[in-house]
Short mmCIF file of C-alpha atoms in Angstrom, two decimals:
data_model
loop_
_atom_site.label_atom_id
_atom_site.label_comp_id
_atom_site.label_asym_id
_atom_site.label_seq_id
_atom_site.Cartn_x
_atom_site.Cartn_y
_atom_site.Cartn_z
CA UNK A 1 -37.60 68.81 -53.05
CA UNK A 2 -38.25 68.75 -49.16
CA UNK A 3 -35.03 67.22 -48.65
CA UNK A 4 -31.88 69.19 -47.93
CA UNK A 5 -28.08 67.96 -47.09
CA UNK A 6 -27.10 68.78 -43.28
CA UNK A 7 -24.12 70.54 -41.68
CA UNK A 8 -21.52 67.50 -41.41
CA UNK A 9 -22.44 66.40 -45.23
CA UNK A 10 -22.42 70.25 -46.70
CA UNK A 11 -18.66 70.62 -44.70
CA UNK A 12 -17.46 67.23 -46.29
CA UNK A 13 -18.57 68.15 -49.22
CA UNK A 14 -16.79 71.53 -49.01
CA UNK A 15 -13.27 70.13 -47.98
CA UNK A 16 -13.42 67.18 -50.34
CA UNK A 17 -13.97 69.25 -52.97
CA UNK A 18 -11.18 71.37 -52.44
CA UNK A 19 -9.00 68.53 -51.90
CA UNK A 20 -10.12 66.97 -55.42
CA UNK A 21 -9.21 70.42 -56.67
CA UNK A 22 -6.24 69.81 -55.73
CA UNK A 23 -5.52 66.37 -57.00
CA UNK A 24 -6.27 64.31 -54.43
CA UNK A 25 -9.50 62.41 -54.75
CA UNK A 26 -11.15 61.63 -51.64
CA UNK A 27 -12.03 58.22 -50.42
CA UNK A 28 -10.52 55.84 -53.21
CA UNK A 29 -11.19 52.36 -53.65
CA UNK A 30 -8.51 50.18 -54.89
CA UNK A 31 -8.80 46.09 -56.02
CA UNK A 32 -7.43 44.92 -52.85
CA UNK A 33 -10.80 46.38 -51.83
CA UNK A 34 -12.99 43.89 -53.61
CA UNK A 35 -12.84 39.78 -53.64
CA UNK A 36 -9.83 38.19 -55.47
CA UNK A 37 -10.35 35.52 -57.83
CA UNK A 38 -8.61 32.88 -55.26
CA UNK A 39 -11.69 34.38 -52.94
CA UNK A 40 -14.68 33.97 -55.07
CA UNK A 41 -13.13 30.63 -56.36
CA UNK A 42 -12.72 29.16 -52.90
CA UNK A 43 -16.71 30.45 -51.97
CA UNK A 44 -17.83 29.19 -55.61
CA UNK A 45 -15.96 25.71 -54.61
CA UNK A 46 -18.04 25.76 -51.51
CA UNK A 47 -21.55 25.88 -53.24
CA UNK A 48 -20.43 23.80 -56.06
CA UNK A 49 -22.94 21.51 -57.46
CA UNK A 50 -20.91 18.41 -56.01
CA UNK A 51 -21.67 19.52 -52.79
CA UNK A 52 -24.79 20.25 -52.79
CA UNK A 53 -27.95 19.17 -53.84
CA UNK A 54 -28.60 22.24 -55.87
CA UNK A 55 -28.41 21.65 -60.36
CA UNK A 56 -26.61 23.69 -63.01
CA UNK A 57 -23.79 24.07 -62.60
CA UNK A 58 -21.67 27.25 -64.04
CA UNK A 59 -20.48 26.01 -67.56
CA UNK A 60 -17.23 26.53 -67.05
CA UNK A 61 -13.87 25.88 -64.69
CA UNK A 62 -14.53 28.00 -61.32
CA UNK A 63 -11.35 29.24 -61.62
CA UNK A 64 -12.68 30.64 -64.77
CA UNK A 65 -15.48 31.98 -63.76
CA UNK A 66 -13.50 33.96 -60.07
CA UNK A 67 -11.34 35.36 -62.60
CA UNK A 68 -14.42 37.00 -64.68
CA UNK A 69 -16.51 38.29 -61.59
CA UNK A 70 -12.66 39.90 -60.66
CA UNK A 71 -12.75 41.47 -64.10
CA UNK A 72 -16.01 42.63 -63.15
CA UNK A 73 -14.43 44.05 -59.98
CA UNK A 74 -11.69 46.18 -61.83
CA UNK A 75 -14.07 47.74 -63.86
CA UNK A 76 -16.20 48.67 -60.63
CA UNK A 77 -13.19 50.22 -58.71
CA UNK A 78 -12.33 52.17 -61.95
CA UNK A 79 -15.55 53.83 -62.30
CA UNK A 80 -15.82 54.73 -58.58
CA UNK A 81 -12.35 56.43 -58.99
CA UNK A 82 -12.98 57.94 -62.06
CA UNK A 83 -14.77 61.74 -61.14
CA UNK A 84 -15.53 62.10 -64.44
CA UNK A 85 -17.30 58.73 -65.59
CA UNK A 86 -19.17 58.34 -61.46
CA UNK A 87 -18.88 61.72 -60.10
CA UNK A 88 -19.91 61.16 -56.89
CA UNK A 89 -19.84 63.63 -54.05
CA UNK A 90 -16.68 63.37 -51.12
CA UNK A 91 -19.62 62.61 -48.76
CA UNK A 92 -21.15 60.04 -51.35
CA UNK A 93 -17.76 58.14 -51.54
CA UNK A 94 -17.32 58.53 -48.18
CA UNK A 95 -20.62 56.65 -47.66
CA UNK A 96 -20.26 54.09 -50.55
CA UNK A 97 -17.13 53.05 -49.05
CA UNK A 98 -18.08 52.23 -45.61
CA UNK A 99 -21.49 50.67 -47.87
CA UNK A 100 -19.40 48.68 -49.61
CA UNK A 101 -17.39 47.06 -46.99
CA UNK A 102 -20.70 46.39 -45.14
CA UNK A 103 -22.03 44.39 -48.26
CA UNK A 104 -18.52 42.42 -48.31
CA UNK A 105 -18.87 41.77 -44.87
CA UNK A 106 -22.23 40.52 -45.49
CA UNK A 107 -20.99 37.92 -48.34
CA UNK A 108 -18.44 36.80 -46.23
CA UNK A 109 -20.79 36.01 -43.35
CA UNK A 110 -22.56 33.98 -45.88
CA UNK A 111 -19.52 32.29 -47.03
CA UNK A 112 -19.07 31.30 -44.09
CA UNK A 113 -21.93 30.04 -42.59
CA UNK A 114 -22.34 27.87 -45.65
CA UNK A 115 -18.64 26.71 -45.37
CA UNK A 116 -18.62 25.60 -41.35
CA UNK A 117 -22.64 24.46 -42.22
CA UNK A 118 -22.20 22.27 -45.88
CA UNK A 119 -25.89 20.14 -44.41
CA UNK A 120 -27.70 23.46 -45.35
CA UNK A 121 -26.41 22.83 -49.10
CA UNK A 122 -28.06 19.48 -48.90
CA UNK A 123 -31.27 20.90 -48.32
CA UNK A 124 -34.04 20.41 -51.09
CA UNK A 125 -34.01 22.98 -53.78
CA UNK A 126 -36.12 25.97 -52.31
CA UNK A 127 -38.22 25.73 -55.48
CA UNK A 128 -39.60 22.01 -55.19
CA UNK A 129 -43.35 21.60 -54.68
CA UNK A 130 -44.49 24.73 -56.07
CA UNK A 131 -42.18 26.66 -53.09
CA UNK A 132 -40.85 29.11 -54.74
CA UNK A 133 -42.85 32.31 -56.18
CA UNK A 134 -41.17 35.07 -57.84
CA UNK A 135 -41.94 38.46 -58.94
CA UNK A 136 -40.33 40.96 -61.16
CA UNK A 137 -41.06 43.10 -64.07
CA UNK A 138 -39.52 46.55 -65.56
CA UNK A 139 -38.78 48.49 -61.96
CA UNK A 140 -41.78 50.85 -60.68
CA UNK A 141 -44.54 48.56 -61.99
CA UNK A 142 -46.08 47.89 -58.72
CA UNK A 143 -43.88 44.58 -58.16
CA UNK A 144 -43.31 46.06 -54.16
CA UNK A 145 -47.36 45.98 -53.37
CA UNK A 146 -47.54 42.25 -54.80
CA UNK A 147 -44.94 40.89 -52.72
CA UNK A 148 -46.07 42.99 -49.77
CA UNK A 149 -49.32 41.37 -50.47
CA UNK A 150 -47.89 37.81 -51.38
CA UNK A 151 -46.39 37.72 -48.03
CA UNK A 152 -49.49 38.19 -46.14
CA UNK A 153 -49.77 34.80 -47.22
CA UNK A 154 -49.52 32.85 -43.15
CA UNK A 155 -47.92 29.80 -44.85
CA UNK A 156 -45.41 32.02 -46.99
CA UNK A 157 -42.22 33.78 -45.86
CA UNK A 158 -40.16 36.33 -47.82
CA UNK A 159 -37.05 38.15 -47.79
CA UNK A 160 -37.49 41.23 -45.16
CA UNK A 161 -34.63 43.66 -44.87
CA UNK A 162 -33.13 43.16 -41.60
CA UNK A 163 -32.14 39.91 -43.22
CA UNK A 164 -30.63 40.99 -45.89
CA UNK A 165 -28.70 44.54 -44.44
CA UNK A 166 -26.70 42.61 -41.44
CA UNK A 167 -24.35 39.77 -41.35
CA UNK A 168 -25.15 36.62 -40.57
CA UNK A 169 -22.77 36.93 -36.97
CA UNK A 170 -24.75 40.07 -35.97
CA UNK A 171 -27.95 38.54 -35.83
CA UNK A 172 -27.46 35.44 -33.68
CA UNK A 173 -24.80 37.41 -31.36
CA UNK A 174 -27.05 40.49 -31.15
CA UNK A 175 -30.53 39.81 -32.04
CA UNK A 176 -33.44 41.50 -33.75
CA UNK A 177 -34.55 43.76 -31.42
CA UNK A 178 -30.94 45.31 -30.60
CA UNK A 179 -30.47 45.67 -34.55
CA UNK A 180 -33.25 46.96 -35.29
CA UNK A 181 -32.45 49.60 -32.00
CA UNK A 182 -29.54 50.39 -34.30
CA UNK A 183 -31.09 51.08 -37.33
CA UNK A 184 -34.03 53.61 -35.34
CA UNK A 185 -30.80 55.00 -34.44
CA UNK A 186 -29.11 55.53 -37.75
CA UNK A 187 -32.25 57.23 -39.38
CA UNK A 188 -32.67 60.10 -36.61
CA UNK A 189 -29.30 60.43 -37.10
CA UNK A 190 -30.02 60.99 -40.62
CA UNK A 191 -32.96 62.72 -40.29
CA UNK A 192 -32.02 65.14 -38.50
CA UNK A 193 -27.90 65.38 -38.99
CA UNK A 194 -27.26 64.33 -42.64
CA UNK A 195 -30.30 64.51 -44.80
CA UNK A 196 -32.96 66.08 -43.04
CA UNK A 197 -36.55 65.32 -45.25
CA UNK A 198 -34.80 62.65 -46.66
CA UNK A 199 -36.54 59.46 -45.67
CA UNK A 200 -39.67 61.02 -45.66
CA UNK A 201 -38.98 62.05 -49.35
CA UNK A 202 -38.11 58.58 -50.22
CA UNK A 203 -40.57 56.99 -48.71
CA UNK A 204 -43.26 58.60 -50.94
CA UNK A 205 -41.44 56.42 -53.95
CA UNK A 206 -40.44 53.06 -52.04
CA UNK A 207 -41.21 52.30 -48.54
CA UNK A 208 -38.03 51.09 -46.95
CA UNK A 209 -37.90 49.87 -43.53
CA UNK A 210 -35.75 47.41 -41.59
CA UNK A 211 -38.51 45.28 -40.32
CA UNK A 212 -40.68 45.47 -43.87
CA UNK A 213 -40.41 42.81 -46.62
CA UNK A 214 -37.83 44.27 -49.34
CA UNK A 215 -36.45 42.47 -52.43
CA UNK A 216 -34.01 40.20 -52.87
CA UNK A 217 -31.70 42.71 -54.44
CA UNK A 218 -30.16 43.26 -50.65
CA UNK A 219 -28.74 40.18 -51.34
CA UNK A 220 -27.34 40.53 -54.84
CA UNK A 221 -26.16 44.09 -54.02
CA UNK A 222 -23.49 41.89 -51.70
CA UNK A 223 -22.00 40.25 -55.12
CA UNK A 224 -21.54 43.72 -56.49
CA UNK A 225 -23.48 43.07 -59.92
CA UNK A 226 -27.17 44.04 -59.57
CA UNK A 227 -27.62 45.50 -63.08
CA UNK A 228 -29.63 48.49 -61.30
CA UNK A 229 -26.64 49.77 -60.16
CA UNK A 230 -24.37 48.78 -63.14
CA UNK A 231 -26.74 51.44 -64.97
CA UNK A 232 -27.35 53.48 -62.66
CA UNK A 233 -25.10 54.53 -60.07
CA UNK A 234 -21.58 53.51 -61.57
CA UNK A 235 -22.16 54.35 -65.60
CA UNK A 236 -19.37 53.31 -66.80
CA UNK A 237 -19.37 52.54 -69.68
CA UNK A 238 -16.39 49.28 -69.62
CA UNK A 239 -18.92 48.63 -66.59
CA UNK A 240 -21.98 48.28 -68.55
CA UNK A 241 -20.64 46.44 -71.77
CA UNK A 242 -18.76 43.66 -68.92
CA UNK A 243 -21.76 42.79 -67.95
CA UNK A 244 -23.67 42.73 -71.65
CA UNK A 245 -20.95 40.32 -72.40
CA UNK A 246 -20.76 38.10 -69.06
CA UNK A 247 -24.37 38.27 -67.47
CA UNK A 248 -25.17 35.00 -67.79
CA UNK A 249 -22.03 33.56 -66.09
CA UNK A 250 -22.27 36.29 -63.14
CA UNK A 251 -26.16 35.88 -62.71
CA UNK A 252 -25.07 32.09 -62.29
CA UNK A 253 -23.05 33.21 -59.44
CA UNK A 254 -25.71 35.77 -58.20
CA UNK A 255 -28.74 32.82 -58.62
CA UNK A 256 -26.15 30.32 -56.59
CA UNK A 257 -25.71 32.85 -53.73
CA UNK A 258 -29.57 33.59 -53.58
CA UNK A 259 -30.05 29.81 -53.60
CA UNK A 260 -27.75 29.30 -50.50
CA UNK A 261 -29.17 32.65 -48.68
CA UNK A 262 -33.17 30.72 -49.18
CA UNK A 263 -31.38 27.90 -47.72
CA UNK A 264 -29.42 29.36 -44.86
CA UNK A 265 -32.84 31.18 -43.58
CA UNK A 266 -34.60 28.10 -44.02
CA UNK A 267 -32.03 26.38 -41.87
CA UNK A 268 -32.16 29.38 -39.18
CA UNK A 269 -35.81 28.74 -39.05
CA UNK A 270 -36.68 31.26 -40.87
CA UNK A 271 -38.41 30.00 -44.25
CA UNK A 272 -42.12 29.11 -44.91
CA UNK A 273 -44.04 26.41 -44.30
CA UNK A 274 -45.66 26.67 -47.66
CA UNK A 275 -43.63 28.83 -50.12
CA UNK A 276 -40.77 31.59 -50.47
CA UNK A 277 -41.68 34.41 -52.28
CA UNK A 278 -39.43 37.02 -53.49
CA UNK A 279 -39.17 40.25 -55.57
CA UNK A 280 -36.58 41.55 -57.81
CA UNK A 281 -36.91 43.92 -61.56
CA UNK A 282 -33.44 42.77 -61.69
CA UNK A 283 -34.54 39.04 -62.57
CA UNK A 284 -35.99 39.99 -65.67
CA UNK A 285 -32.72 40.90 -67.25
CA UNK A 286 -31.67 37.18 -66.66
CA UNK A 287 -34.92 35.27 -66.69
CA UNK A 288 -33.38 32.20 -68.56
CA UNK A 289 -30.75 31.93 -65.60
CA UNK A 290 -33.12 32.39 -62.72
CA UNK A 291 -34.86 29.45 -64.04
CA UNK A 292 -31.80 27.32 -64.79
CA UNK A 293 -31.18 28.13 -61.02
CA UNK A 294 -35.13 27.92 -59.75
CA UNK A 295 -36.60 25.55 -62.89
CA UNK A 296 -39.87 24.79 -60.46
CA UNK A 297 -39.99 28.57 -59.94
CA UNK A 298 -43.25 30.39 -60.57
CA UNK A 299 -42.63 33.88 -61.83
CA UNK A 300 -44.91 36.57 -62.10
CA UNK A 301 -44.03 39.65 -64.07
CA UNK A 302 -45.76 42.47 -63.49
CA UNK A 303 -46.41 45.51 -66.77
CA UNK A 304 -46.96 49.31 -67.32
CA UNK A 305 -47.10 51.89 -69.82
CA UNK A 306 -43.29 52.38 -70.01
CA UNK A 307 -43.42 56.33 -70.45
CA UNK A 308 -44.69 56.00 -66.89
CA UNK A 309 -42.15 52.99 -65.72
CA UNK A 310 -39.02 56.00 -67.32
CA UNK A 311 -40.41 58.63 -65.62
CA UNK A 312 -40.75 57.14 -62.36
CA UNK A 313 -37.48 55.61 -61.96
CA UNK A 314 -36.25 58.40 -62.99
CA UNK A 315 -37.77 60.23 -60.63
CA UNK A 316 -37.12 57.46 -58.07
CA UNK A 317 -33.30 57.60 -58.75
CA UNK A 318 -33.12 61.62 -57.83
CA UNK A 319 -34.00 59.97 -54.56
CA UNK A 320 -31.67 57.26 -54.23
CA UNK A 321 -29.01 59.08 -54.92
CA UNK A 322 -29.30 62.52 -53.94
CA UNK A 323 -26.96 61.65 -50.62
CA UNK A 324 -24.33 60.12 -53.00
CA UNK A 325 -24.45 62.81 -55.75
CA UNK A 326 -25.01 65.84 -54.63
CA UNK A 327 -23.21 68.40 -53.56
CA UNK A 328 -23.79 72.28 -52.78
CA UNK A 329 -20.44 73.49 -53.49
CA UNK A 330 -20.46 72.26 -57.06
CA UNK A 331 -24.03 74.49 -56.93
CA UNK A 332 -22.72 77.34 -55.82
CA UNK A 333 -20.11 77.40 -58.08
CA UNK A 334 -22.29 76.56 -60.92
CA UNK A 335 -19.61 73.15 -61.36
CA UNK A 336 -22.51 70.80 -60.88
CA UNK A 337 -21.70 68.01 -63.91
CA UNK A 338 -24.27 67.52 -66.53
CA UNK A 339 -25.06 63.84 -65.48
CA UNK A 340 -26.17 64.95 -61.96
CA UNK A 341 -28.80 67.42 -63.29
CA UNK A 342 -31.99 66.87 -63.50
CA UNK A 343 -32.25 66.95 -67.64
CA UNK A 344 -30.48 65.15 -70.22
CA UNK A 345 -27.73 63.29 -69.32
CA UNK A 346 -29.50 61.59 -66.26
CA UNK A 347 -32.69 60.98 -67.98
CA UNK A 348 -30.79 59.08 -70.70
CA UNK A 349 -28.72 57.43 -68.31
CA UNK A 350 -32.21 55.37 -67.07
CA UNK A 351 -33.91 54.84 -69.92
CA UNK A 352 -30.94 53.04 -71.16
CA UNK A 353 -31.19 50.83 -68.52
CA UNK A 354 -34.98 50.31 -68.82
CA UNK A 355 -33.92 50.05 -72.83
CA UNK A 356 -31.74 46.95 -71.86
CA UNK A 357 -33.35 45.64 -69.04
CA UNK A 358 -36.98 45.34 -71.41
CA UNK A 359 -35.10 44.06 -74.25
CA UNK A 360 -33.22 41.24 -72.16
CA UNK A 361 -37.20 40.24 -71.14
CA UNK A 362 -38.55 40.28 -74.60
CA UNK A 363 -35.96 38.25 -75.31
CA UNK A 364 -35.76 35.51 -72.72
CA UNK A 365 -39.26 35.00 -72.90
CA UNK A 366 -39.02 34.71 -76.39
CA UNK A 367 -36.18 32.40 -76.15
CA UNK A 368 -37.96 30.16 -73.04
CA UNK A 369 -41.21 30.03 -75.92
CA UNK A 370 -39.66 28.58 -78.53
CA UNK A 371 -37.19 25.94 -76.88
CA UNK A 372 -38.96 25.62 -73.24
CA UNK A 373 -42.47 25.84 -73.24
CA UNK A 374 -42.93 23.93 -70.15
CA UNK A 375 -40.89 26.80 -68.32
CA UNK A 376 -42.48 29.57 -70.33
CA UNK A 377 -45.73 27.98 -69.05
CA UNK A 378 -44.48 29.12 -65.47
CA UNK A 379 -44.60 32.69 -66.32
CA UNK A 380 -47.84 34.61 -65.60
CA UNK A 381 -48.13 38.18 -66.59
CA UNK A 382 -50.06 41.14 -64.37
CA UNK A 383 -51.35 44.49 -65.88
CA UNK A 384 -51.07 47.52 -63.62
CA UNK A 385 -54.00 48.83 -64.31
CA UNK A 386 -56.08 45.62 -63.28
CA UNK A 387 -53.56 45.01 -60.48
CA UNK A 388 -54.40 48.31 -59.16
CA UNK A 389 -58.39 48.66 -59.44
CA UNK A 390 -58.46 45.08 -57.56
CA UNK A 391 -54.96 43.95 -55.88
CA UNK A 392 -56.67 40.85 -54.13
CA UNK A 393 -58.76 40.17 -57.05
CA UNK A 394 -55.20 40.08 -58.84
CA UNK A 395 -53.92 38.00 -56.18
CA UNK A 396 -56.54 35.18 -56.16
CA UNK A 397 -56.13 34.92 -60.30
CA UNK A 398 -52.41 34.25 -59.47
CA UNK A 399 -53.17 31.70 -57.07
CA UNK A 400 -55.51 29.85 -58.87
CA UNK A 401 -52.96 30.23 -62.18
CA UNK A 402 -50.10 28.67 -59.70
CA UNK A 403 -52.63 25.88 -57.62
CA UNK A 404 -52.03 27.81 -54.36
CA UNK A 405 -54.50 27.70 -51.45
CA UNK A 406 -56.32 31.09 -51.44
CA UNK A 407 -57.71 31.12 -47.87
CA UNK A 408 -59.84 33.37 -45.74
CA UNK A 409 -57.16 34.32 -43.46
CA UNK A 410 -54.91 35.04 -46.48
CA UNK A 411 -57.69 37.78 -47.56
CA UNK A 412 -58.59 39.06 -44.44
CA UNK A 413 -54.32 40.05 -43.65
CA UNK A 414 -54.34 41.54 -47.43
CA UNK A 415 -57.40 43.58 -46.49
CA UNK A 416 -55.84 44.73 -42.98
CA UNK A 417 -52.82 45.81 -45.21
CA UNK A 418 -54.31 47.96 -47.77
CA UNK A 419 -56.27 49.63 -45.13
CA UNK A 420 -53.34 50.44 -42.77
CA UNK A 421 -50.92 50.70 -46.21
CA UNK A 422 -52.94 52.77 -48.61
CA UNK A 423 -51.02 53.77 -52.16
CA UNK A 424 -50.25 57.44 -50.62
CA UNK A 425 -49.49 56.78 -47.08
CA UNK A 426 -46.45 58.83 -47.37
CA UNK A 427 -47.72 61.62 -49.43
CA UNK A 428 -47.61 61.00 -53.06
CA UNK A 429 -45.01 62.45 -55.70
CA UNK A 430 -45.37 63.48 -59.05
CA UNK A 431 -43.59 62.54 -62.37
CA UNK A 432 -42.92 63.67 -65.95
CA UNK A 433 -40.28 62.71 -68.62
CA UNK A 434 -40.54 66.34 -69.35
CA UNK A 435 -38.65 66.55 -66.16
CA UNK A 436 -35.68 64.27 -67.65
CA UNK A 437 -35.76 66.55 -71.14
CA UNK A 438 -37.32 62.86 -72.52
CA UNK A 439 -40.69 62.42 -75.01
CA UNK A 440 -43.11 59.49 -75.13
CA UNK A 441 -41.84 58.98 -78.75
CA UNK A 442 -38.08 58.45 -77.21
CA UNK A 443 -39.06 55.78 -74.80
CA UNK A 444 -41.41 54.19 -77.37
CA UNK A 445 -38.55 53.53 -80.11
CA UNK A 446 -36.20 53.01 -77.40
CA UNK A 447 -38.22 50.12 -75.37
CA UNK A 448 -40.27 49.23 -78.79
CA UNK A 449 -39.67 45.33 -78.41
CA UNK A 450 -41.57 45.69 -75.06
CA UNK A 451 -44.13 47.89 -76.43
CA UNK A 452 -44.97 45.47 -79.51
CA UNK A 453 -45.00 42.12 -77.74
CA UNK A 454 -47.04 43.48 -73.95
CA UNK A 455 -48.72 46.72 -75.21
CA UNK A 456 -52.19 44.97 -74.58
CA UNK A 457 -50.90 45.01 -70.64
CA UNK A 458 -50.87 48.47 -70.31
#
């Protein structure tokens, strides 16, 4: 829309283009690019349940499961080299592979911290008395305005982004205030150099910033198997069915490494005096496993007419990845793939994931009904539209569901936040399946175990 690419993307684009022309793909990834299964084993054997006070363990030999999250790995480096299953643009792989590295970087900083500090696995579970609240829900059902409002909480803390985006190292050698010096940097530079209109765009969808509370997906993002982007930005389709098949063994690994992240901030002096609460659509893929992980967790899921929930992450998606896919020489030349367009192919692409993603939640909670009520007791379901006409009426009902103390400083800081955070702040951006060549009847048939079993929430 208002966004556009910028000289140094549109001339990367132009040359990498050519040279894919020509055979060479630009910017490759190859396995010894990704964690070995001696790697992953030796972190898993770090947080194992014997040395730590954390329960459930995996299931299964941790050689076993290094060797499935390195299948998992292969399947990722063959859909980023494949053009024609993840046809990103030279500049996009260009940027996912400096991305990636800073995400293995990240995991390896926590590796380590947890390896040189094994008292922080000791720590209480994060969850014990009633410390852990969690949100999540189908994506773009308002999930980001509860935990912004959650964590105006003063005895709660949550996961912000600076947190999350730089290693472990960086922070205590550089600090806050130089990082986030850093990151002002990076976004003129991409404001005005790269993507000019860009952040401003995105911002009228999701309102990232380094200092802001973001969910906990920063984290899982660092494992490599957040099923957002299993869907979405690498649809492949090896990709996808690896994970059908193995989700519950990697979201052990991905609930174990969110475990230790709680308790490395908590050990940094960064956790709450009260409660954590987080945020993450992702969880409700693999609700049975976040509460094997979490079992004193108290989750909130958060619903909405799912024609709207397609269209908007649609919508939101032409966003996140217009710097990765696009790319005006494939315009001009009238090469731009199918998948990349705004019609068919990429509307399809996210409604399968909100297909799988609504199904998996049907399911679990289904599942956690009939052979755990006492956990399916710790599940308490918001409606957007009620949400919306009254956030902090919302907020005190899921207090008093949970036995939290709702105080007076608590509403006053949610009051201060709507008023200085209204819905629109950033200018507000419209949505349509028409946009995505979808109907209402498609999403309907295609989410309808959703639809029958939470249609009185929307």
């Amino acid at each position: 829309q208002r966004a556009s690419l910028g000289t140094p993307v549109r001339f990367a684009n132009h040359v990498g283009t050519i040279a894919q022309d020509l055979g060479k793909l630009p910017w490759r990834f190859s396995s010894d690019d990704f964690p070995s299964a001696e790697l992953v084993a030796s972190f898993v054997d770090a947080i194992s349940p014997c040395q730590t006070t954390l329960p459930n363990d995996p299931g299964m030999p941790i050689e076993e499961l290094a060797l499935t999250m390195e299948e998992g790995y292969q399947h990722l480096v063959h859909a980023f080299n494949d053009p024609d299953s993840t046809p990103y643009s030279p500049w996009g792989r260009f940027s996912l592979t400096t991305d990636y590295q800073d995400r293995l970087n990240r995991l390896a900083s926590l590796a380590r911290y947890a390896v040189e500090h094994p008292e922080i696995l000791r720590r209480p579970p994060v969850d014990g008395n009633n410390g852990l609240l969690v949100v999540t829900g189908l994506h773009r059902t308002g999930s980001t305005l509860l935990q912004n409002l959650l964590a105006q909480d003063p005895k709660a803390a949550t996961t912000h982004s600076w947190q999350m985006m730089t290693t472990i190292d960086d922070q205590e050698e550089e600090g806050y205030e130089l990082l986030k010096a850093k990151d002002t940097e990076k976004l003129k530079i991409l404001d005005t150099m790269l993507a000019p209109g860009w952040y401003n765009e995105f911002r009228k969808m999701h309102n990232y910033a380094f200092e802001r509370p973001e969910e906990d997906v920063l984290v899982l993002r660092n494992v490599f198997a957040a099923p957002m982007e299993i869907y979405g930005h690498s649809p492949n389709r090896a990709l996808i069915e690896w994970w059908e098949r193995e989700k519950s063994t990697v979201a052990w690994y991905n609930y174990r490494v969110l475990h230790v992240f709680f308790k490395m901030l908590e050990a940094r002096g960064m956790g709450p005096s009260g409660h954590w609460v987080t945020k993450n659509p992702d969880h409700s893929n693999t609700l049975v496993e976040l509460l094997n992980e979490f079992p004193r967790a108290n989750i909130i899921v958060t619903h909405r007419d799912p024609t709207r929930v397609v269209a908007s992450w649609c919508k939101m998606n032409l966003f996140v990845q217009f710097m990765y896919l696009h790319n005006d020489t494939l315009v001009q030349q009238n090469r731009l793939p199918e998948i990349l367009q705004t019609g068919s192919a990429f509307g399809r692409r996210y409604l399968d994931h909100m297909s799988s993603a609504s199904s998996a939640l049907v399911q679990n909670r289904n599942h956690l009904e009939c052979t755990k009520p006492e956990l399916a007791e710790r599940i308490y379901d918001v409606d957007w539209k009620s949400f919306i006409s009254d956030p902090i009426a919302e907020v005190e009902r899921i207090y008093h569901h949970f036995g939290y103390d709702f105080s007076d400083e608590f509403v006053t800081n949610m009051r201060e936040y709507l008023a200085e955070n209204g819905r629109h702040k950033f200018g507000k951006v419209t949505y349509s399946l028409d946009e995505f060549h979808l109907t209402p009847e498609e999403v309907r048939e295609a989410m309808h175990l959703y639809t029958s079993k939470y249609s009185s929430k929307f």
